[in-house]
PDB file of C-alpha atoms in Angstrom:
ATOM      1  CA  ASP A   1      13.275  57.408   6.506  1.00 66.00           C
ATOM      2  CA  GLY A   2      14.030  54.542   9.251  1.00 74.00           C
ATOM      3  CA  GLY A   3      12.959  51.131   9.042  1.00 93.00           C
ATOM      4  CA  ILE A   4      13.244  47.374   8.028  1.00 96.00           C
ATOM      5  CA  THR A   5      13.904  46.579   4.779  1.00 96.00           C
ATOM      6  CA  GLN A   6      13.285  42.643   3.766  1.00 96.00           C
ATOM      7  CA  SER A   7      13.872  41.529   0.294  1.00 90.00           C
ATOM      8  CA  PRO A   8      12.769  39.893  -2.305  1.00 91.00           C
ATOM      9  CA  LYS A   9       8.847  40.184  -1.453  1.00 93.00           C
ATOM     10  CA  TYR A  10       8.437  36.984  -2.491  1.00 95.00           C
ATOM     11  CA  LEU A  11      11.211  34.280  -3.383  1.00 94.00           C
ATOM     12  CA  PHE A  12      10.513  30.672  -5.232  1.00 94.00           C
ATOM     13  CA  ARG A  13      13.052  27.913  -4.862  1.00 91.00           C
ATOM     14  CA  LYS A  14      13.322  24.178  -5.736  1.00 91.00           C
ATOM     15  CA  GLU A  15      13.432  22.037  -3.164  1.00 91.00           C
ATOM     16  CA  GLY A  16      16.865  20.812  -1.414  1.00 90.00           C
ATOM     17  CA  GLN A  17      18.222  24.276  -2.605  1.00 92.00           C
ATOM     18  CA  ASN A  18      19.872  26.983   0.287  1.00 94.00           C
ATOM     19  CA  VAL A  19      17.821  30.060   0.081  1.00 95.00           C
ATOM     20  CA  THR A  20      18.935  33.499   2.231  1.00 96.00           C
ATOM     21  CA  LEU A  21      16.547  35.941   2.772  1.00 97.00           C
ATOM     22  CA  SER A  22      17.962  39.501   3.533  1.00 97.00           C
ATOM     23  CA  CYS A  23      16.550  41.822   6.591  1.00 98.00           C
ATOM     24  CA  GLU A  24      18.591  45.526   7.154  1.00 97.00           C
ATOM     25  CA  GLN A  25      17.495  48.337   9.750  1.00 97.00           C
ATOM     26  CA  ASN A  26      18.729  51.426   9.806  1.00 96.00           C
ATOM     27  CA  LEU A  27      17.059  52.280  13.192  1.00 95.00           C
ATOM     28  CA  ASN A  28      20.228  51.586  15.353  1.00 94.00           C
ATOM     29  CA  HIS A  29      18.711  49.010  17.333  1.00 92.00           C
ATOM     30  CA  ASP A  30      20.918  46.340  18.832  1.00 90.00           C
ATOM     31  CA  ALA A  31      18.280  43.375  19.360  1.00 90.00           C
ATOM     32  CA  MET A  32      17.108  41.561  16.111  1.00 93.00           C
ATOM     33  CA  TYR A  33      14.374  38.643  15.330  1.00 94.00           C
ATOM     34  CA  TRP A  34      12.943  35.994  12.468  1.00 97.00           C
ATOM     35  CA  TYR A  35       9.801  34.842  12.839  1.00 96.00           C
ATOM     36  CA  ARG A  36       7.596  32.457  10.821  1.00 96.00           C
ATOM     37  CA  GLN A  37       4.014  32.953  10.024  1.00 94.00           C
ATOM     38  CA  ASP A  38       2.039  29.889   8.679  1.00 91.00           C
ATOM     39  CA  PRO A  39      -1.448  30.215   8.269  1.00 83.00           C
ATOM     40  CA  GLY A  40      -3.834  30.241  11.789  1.00 76.00           C
ATOM     41  CA  GLN A  41      -0.206  29.566  13.721  1.00 79.00           C
ATOM     42  CA  GLY A  42       0.718  33.430  14.678  1.00 85.00           C
ATOM     43  CA  LEU A  43       3.927  34.051  14.914  1.00 91.00           C
ATOM     44  CA  ARG A  44       6.819  31.341  15.887  1.00 92.00           C
ATOM     45  CA  LEU A  45      10.573  32.855  16.760  1.00 92.00           C
ATOM     46  CA  ILE A  46      13.281  31.228  14.475  1.00 96.00           C
ATOM     47  CA  TYR A  47      16.544  32.871  16.079  1.00 95.00           C
ATOM     48  CA  TYR A  48      17.016  36.388  17.293  1.00 92.00           C
ATOM     49  CA  SER A  49      20.108  38.416  17.984  1.00 92.00           C
ATOM     50  CA  GLN A  50      20.373  40.594  20.839  1.00 87.00           C
ATOM     51  CA  ILE A  51      24.280  42.380  20.228  1.00 88.00           C
ATOM     52  CA  VAL A  52      25.879  42.147  17.003  1.00 93.00           C
ATOM     53  CA  ASN A  53      28.289  39.058  16.741  1.00 94.00           C
ATOM     54  CA  ASP A  54      25.707  36.501  19.370  1.00 91.00           C
ATOM     55  CA  PHE A  55      22.584  34.994  18.318  1.00 93.00           C
ATOM     56  CA  GLN A  56      20.321  32.691  20.225  1.00 91.00           C
ATOM     57  CA  LYS A  57      18.157  29.894  18.697  1.00 93.00           C
ATOM     58  CA  GLY A  58      14.333  30.112  18.782  1.00 91.00           C
ATOM     59  CA  ASP A  59      11.723  27.836  19.520  1.00 89.00           C
ATOM     60  CA  ILE A  60      12.049  26.290  15.610  1.00 94.00           C
ATOM     61  CA  ALA A  61      15.402  27.262  14.588  1.00 96.00           C
ATOM     62  CA  GLU A  62      16.451  23.861  13.217  1.00 96.00           C
ATOM     63  CA  GLY A  63      16.706  23.846   9.510  1.00 96.00           C
ATOM     64  CA  TYR A  64      18.106  27.896   9.854  1.00 97.00           C
ATOM     65  CA  SER A  65      20.597  29.402  10.343  1.00 97.00           C
ATOM     66  CA  VAL A  66      21.944  33.212  10.948  1.00 98.00           C
ATOM     67  CA  SER A  67      24.680  35.568  11.068  1.00 97.00           C
ATOM     68  CA  ARG A  68      24.832  38.989  12.539  1.00 97.00           C
ATOM     69  CA  GLU A  69      28.242  40.272  11.522  1.00 97.00           C
ATOM     70  CA  LYS A  70      26.522  44.111  11.277  1.00 97.00           C
ATOM     71  CA  LYS A  71      24.353  46.189  14.186  1.00 96.00           C
ATOM     72  CA  GLU A  72      22.220  46.866  10.746  1.00 97.00           C
ATOM     73  CA  SER A  73      22.012  43.180   9.181  1.00 98.00           C
ATOM     74  CA  PHE A  74      20.191  39.811  10.004  1.00 98.00           C
ATOM     75  CA  PRO A  75      20.050  37.412   7.165  1.00 98.00           C
ATOM     76  CA  LEU A  76      18.146  34.188   7.575  1.00 97.00           C
ATOM     77  CA  THR A  77      19.149  31.270   5.758  1.00 97.00           C
ATOM     78  CA  VAL A  78      16.617  28.817   5.267  1.00 96.00           C
ATOM     79  CA  THR A  79      18.653  25.281   4.327  1.00 94.00           C
ATOM     80  CA  SER A  80      17.810  22.349   2.494  1.00 89.00           C
ATOM     81  CA  ALA A  81      17.487  20.480   6.069  1.00 88.00           C
ATOM     82  CA  GLN A  82      14.244  22.755   6.478  1.00 89.00           C
ATOM     83  CA  LYS A  83      11.338  20.364   6.176  1.00 89.00           C
ATOM     84  CA  ASN A  84       8.473  22.573   5.318  1.00 91.00           C
ATOM     85  CA  PRO A  85       9.905  26.591   4.479  1.00 94.00           C
ATOM     86  CA  THR A  86       7.028  27.479   2.486  1.00 95.00           C
ATOM     87  CA  ALA A  87       6.286  30.290   4.687  1.00 95.00           C
ATOM     88  CA  PHE A  88       5.638  33.813   5.093  1.00 95.00           C
ATOM     89  CA  TYR A  89       8.697  35.542   6.711  1.00 97.00           C
ATOM     90  CA  LEU A  90       9.035  38.518   8.870  1.00 96.00           C
ATOM     91  CA  CYS A  91      12.410  40.073  10.776  1.00 97.00           C
ATOM     92  CA  ALA A  92      11.889  42.690  13.378  1.00 95.00           C
ATOM     93  CA  SER A  93      13.927  44.758  15.788  1.00 94.00           C
ATOM     94  CA  SER A  94      13.984  46.452  18.640  1.00 90.00           C
ATOM     95  CA  PRO A  95      15.644  49.156  20.630  1.00 85.00           C
ATOM     96  CA  ASP A  96      16.024  47.139  23.650  1.00 73.00           C
ATOM     97  CA  PRO A  97      17.103  43.943  24.014  1.00 68.00           C
ATOM     98  CA  LEU A  98      15.069  42.911  26.566  1.00 67.00           C
ATOM     99  CA  ALA A  99      12.249  43.840  24.983  1.00 62.00           C
ATOM    100  CA  LEU A 100      10.517  44.502  28.093  1.00 66.00           C
ATOM    101  CA  THR A 101       8.712  48.162  27.126  1.00 70.00           C
ATOM    102  CA  TYR A 102       9.470  49.143  23.674  1.00 76.00           C
ATOM    103  CA  GLU A 103       7.637  47.506  20.993  1.00 86.00           C
ATOM    104  CA  GLN A 104       9.340  45.845  18.232  1.00 91.00           C
ATOM    105  CA  TYR A 105       9.266  47.159  14.477  1.00 93.00           C
ATOM    106  CA  PHE A 106       8.593  44.266  11.707  1.00 96.00           C
ATOM    107  CA  GLY A 107       9.588  44.645   8.084  1.00 96.00           C
ATOM    108  CA  PRO A 108       7.484  43.661   5.567  1.00 95.00           C
ATOM    109  CA  GLY A 109       7.727  40.252   5.244  1.00 96.00           C
ATOM    110  CA  THR A 110       9.186  37.845   2.624  1.00 96.00           C
ATOM    111  CA  ARG A 111       6.897  34.832   0.997  1.00 95.00           C
ATOM    112  CA  LEU A 112       8.934  32.034   0.631  1.00 96.00           C
ATOM    113  CA  THR A 113       7.723  28.919  -1.756  1.00 95.00           C
ATOM    114  CA  VAL A 114       9.529  25.996  -2.098  1.00 93.00           C
ATOM    115  CA  THR A 115       8.734  23.512  -5.028  1.00 91.00           C
TER     116      THR A 115
ATOM    117  CA  GLY B   1       6.116  29.648  30.857  1.00 79.00           C
ATOM    118  CA  ASN B   2       5.132  33.059  29.290  1.00 84.00           C
ATOM    119  CA  SER B   3       1.972  32.446  27.184  1.00 91.00           C
ATOM    120  CA  VAL B   4      -0.909  34.598  25.536  1.00 94.00           C
ATOM    121  CA  THR B   5      -4.425  33.516  24.548  1.00 96.00           C
ATOM    122  CA  GLN B   6      -6.620  35.570  22.209  1.00 95.00           C
ATOM    123  CA  MET B   7     -10.495  34.278  21.323  1.00 90.00           C
ATOM    124  CA  GLU B   8     -10.597  32.782  17.964  1.00 86.00           C
ATOM    125  CA  GLY B   9     -11.661  34.077  15.159  1.00 88.00           C
ATOM    126  CA  PRO B  10     -12.806  34.999  12.350  1.00 95.00           C
ATOM    127  CA  VAL B  11     -14.831  38.025  13.919  1.00 97.00           C
ATOM    128  CA  THR B  12     -17.541  39.106  11.494  1.00 97.00           C
ATOM    129  CA  LEU B  13     -18.493  42.913  12.185  1.00 98.00           C
ATOM    130  CA  SER B  14     -20.852  45.407  10.241  1.00 97.00           C
ATOM    131  CA  GLU B  15     -19.842  49.022  10.184  1.00 97.00           C
ATOM    132  CA  GLU B  16     -19.824  50.975  13.512  1.00 97.00           C
ATOM    133  CA  ALA B  17     -20.522  47.917  15.247  1.00 98.00           C
ATOM    134  CA  PHE B  18     -18.381  48.023  18.893  1.00 98.00           C
ATOM    135  CA  LEU B  19     -15.467  45.283  18.915  1.00 98.00           C
ATOM    136  CA  THR B  20     -13.803  43.156  21.846  1.00 98.00           C
ATOM    137  CA  ILE B  21     -11.455  41.153  20.956  1.00 98.00           C
ATOM    138  CA  ASN B  22     -10.253  39.370  23.932  1.00 97.00           C
ATOM    139  CA  CYS B  23      -6.487  38.673  25.342  1.00 98.00           C
ATOM    140  CA  THR B  24      -5.152  36.685  28.750  1.00 97.00           C
ATOM    141  CA  TYR B  25      -1.669  36.112  29.334  1.00 96.00           C
ATOM    142  CA  THR B  26      -0.273  33.861  31.775  1.00 94.00           C
ATOM    143  CA  ALA B  27       3.487  35.162  32.675  1.00 89.00           C
ATOM    144  CA  THR B  28       5.470  35.265  36.098  1.00 82.00           C
ATOM    145  CA  GLY B  29       5.900  38.048  36.882  1.00 81.00           C
ATOM    146  CA  TYR B  30       4.981  41.992  35.312  1.00 83.00           C
ATOM    147  CA  PRO B  31       5.127  42.036  31.759  1.00 89.00           C
ATOM    148  CA  SER B  32       4.328  44.814  29.475  1.00 90.00           C
ATOM    149  CA  LEU B  33       1.160  44.432  27.517  1.00 94.00           C
ATOM    150  CA  PHE B  34       1.417  44.872  22.714  1.00 95.00           C
ATOM    151  CA  TRP B  35      -1.285  45.182  20.390  1.00 97.00           C
ATOM    152  CA  TYR B  36      -0.150  44.680  17.241  1.00 97.00           C
ATOM    153  CA  VAL B  37      -1.948  44.264  13.968  1.00 97.00           C
ATOM    154  CA  GLN B  38      -1.400  43.067  10.327  1.00 96.00           C
ATOM    155  CA  TYR B  39      -2.763  44.102   7.423  1.00 94.00           C
ATOM    156  CA  PRO B  40      -2.893  41.280   4.316  1.00 89.00           C
ATOM    157  CA  GLY B  41       0.451  40.610   3.069  1.00 87.00           C
ATOM    158  CA  GLU B  42       2.253  42.777   5.572  1.00 91.00           C
ATOM    159  CA  GLY B  43       4.338  42.540   8.851  1.00 93.00           C
ATOM    160  CA  LEU B  44       3.327  43.847  12.050  1.00 95.00           C
ATOM    161  CA  GLN B  45       3.010  47.032  13.489  1.00 96.00           C
ATOM    162  CA  LEU B  46       2.231  48.072  16.769  1.00 95.00           C
ATOM    163  CA  LEU B  47      -1.246  49.392  17.522  1.00 97.00           C
ATOM    164  CA  LEU B  48      -1.025  50.440  21.221  1.00 97.00           C
ATOM    165  CA  LYS B  49       1.028  48.920  24.598  1.00 95.00           C
ATOM    166  CA  ALA B  50       0.864  49.596  28.460  1.00 95.00           C
ATOM    167  CA  THR B  51       3.693  48.987  30.900  1.00 90.00           C
ATOM    168  CA  LYS B  52       1.862  48.640  34.113  1.00 90.00           C
ATOM    169  CA  ALA B  53      -1.308  47.615  35.776  1.00 93.00           C
ATOM    170  CA  ASP B  54      -4.067  49.907  34.984  1.00 95.00           C
ATOM    171  CA  ASP B  55      -2.327  51.572  32.065  1.00 96.00           C
ATOM    172  CA  LYS B  56      -4.712  52.043  29.501  1.00 97.00           C
ATOM    173  CA  GLY B  57      -3.498  52.018  25.679  1.00 97.00           C
ATOM    174  CA  SER B  58      -5.254  53.655  23.145  1.00 97.00           C
ATOM    175  CA  ASN B  59      -4.584  54.559  19.309  1.00 97.00           C
ATOM    176  CA  LYS B  60      -6.802  55.397  16.282  1.00 96.00           C
ATOM    177  CA  GLY B  61     -10.095  54.962  18.245  1.00 97.00           C
ATOM    178  CA  PHE B  62      -8.863  51.432  19.470  1.00 98.00           C
ATOM    179  CA  GLU B  63      -8.185  50.990  24.173  1.00 98.00           C
ATOM    180  CA  ALA B  64      -6.984  48.537  26.076  1.00 98.00           C
ATOM    181  CA  THR B  65      -6.889  48.127  29.474  1.00 98.00           C
ATOM    182  CA  TYR B  66      -3.767  46.414  31.385  1.00 97.00           C
ATOM    183  CA  ARG B  67      -5.975  44.579  34.120  1.00 97.00           C
ATOM    184  CA  LYS B  68      -3.429  42.418  36.619  1.00 94.00           C
ATOM    185  CA  GLU B  69      -6.312  41.219  38.641  1.00 95.00           C
ATOM    186  CA  THR B  70      -7.825  39.470  35.368  1.00 96.00           C
ATOM    187  CA  THR B  71      -4.407  39.309  33.707  1.00 96.00           C
ATOM    188  CA  SER B  72      -6.302  40.089  30.650  1.00 97.00           C
ATOM    189  CA  PHE B  73      -5.552  42.841  27.802  1.00 98.00           C
ATOM    190  CA  HIS B  74      -8.562  43.043  25.955  1.00 98.00           C
ATOM    191  CA  LEU B  75      -9.116  45.269  22.299  1.00 98.00           C
ATOM    192  CA  GLU B  76     -12.138  47.702  22.026  1.00 98.00           C
ATOM    193  CA  LYS B  77     -12.862  49.844  19.360  1.00 98.00           C
ATOM    194  CA  GLY B  78     -16.269  52.016  19.790  1.00 97.00           C
ATOM    195  CA  SER B  79     -17.262  52.213  15.698  1.00 97.00           C
ATOM    196  CA  VAL B  80     -15.083  49.728  13.123  1.00 98.00           C
ATOM    197  CA  GLN B  81     -14.685  50.369   9.708  1.00 97.00           C
ATOM    198  CA  VAL B  82     -14.669  48.462   7.060  1.00 97.00           C
ATOM    199  CA  SER B  83     -10.283  49.966   7.262  1.00 96.00           C
ATOM    200  CA  ASP B  84      -9.861  47.888  10.312  1.00 97.00           C
ATOM    201  CA  SER B  85     -10.199  44.754   8.471  1.00 97.00           C
ATOM    202  CA  ALA B  86      -6.684  42.847   9.654  1.00 97.00           C
ATOM    203  CA  VAL B  87      -5.102  40.560  11.968  1.00 96.00           C
ATOM    204  CA  TYR B  88      -4.562  42.003  15.501  1.00 97.00           C
ATOM    205  CA  PHE B  89      -2.000  40.103  17.433  1.00 96.00           C
ATOM    206  CA  CYS B  90      -1.744  40.517  21.708  1.00 97.00           C
ATOM    207  CA  ALA B  91       1.883  39.830  22.944  1.00 94.00           C
ATOM    208  CA  LEU B  92       3.804  40.395  26.134  1.00 91.00           C
ATOM    209  CA  SER B  93       6.958  41.197  26.633  1.00 87.00           C
ATOM    210  CA  LEU B  94       9.259  39.955  30.134  1.00 80.00           C
ATOM    211  CA  ALA B  95      12.595  39.363  31.349  1.00 70.00           C
ATOM    212  CA  SER B  96      11.803  35.648  33.128  1.00 59.00           C
ATOM    213  CA  GLY B  97      14.897  33.064  33.418  1.00 54.00           C
ATOM    214  CA  GLY B  98      17.077  34.703  30.830  1.00 56.00           C
ATOM    215  CA  SER B  99      14.401  34.798  28.283  1.00 55.00           C
ATOM    216  CA  TYR B 100      13.575  38.077  26.709  1.00 66.00           C
ATOM    217  CA  ILE B 101      11.764  37.240  23.981  1.00 75.00           C
ATOM    218  CA  PRO B 102       8.331  38.586  23.522  1.00 84.00           C
ATOM    219  CA  THR B 103       5.217  36.439  23.226  1.00 89.00           C
ATOM    220  CA  PHE B 104       2.300  36.750  20.409  1.00 92.00           C
ATOM    221  CA  GLY B 105      -1.246  35.224  20.616  1.00 93.00           C
ATOM    222  CA  ARG B 106      -2.576  33.282  17.568  1.00 93.00           C
ATOM    223  CA  GLY B 107      -3.785  36.225  16.136  1.00 95.00           C
ATOM    224  CA  THR B 108      -7.697  37.031  15.401  1.00 96.00           C
ATOM    225  CA  SER B 109      -8.914  38.320  12.345  1.00 96.00           C
ATOM    226  CA  LEU B 110     -11.069  41.129  11.896  1.00 97.00           C
ATOM    227  CA  ILE B 111     -13.834  41.596   9.012  1.00 97.00           C
ATOM    228  CA  VAL B 112     -15.773  44.347   8.999  1.00 98.00           C
ATOM    229  CA  HIS B 113     -18.341  44.612   6.329  1.00 97.00           C
ATOM    230  CA  PRO B 114     -19.857  46.964   5.019  1.00 95.00           C
TER     231      PRO B 114
END
């Protein structure tokens, strides 16, 4: 079964700690994305990658970092510099780096709570 | 830049009622248009899409027509069910000025009562 997996489903951390969210896909897609979702704000793009070993900042990249060493993996690190990290994080992929006509495929999300 | 505007929710309906969720867009060019659905605690999944003007996307009783003249892609369903309760996102995708990122609306929550 092809798809995107995100782990864990729920994650709890203390303030000041870095935390890494996992995203893996076996769809052989070139493009991968990280979004943050807060109530009433829709999806906001954190980072995206159109090809291995390359990634670009999205609208709210401050306090986050990513890597794309393998086509199937795109982990997101939430650093202590992120002022308000508690949110629902969604990973997505697309077979078309331009994402013009192909839809995005989303993982189930990770809910991060920082106290 | 590109943008998507959806009607604010929540939209509350009784089972078997007619549903319309409005979506309009602003884009410099000819985007592809999408509706995604998100059930509680889950990721988004594609509901339907249209890639050119006058195309109609349809799936699971939902329909939307790409109207270039009104820059709209309104979602409709003739008879909603309780199981349709979810958040619906309108989105566009367009290559413009080196940016190839889909743009999402804020989402519209639908609540269907028995």
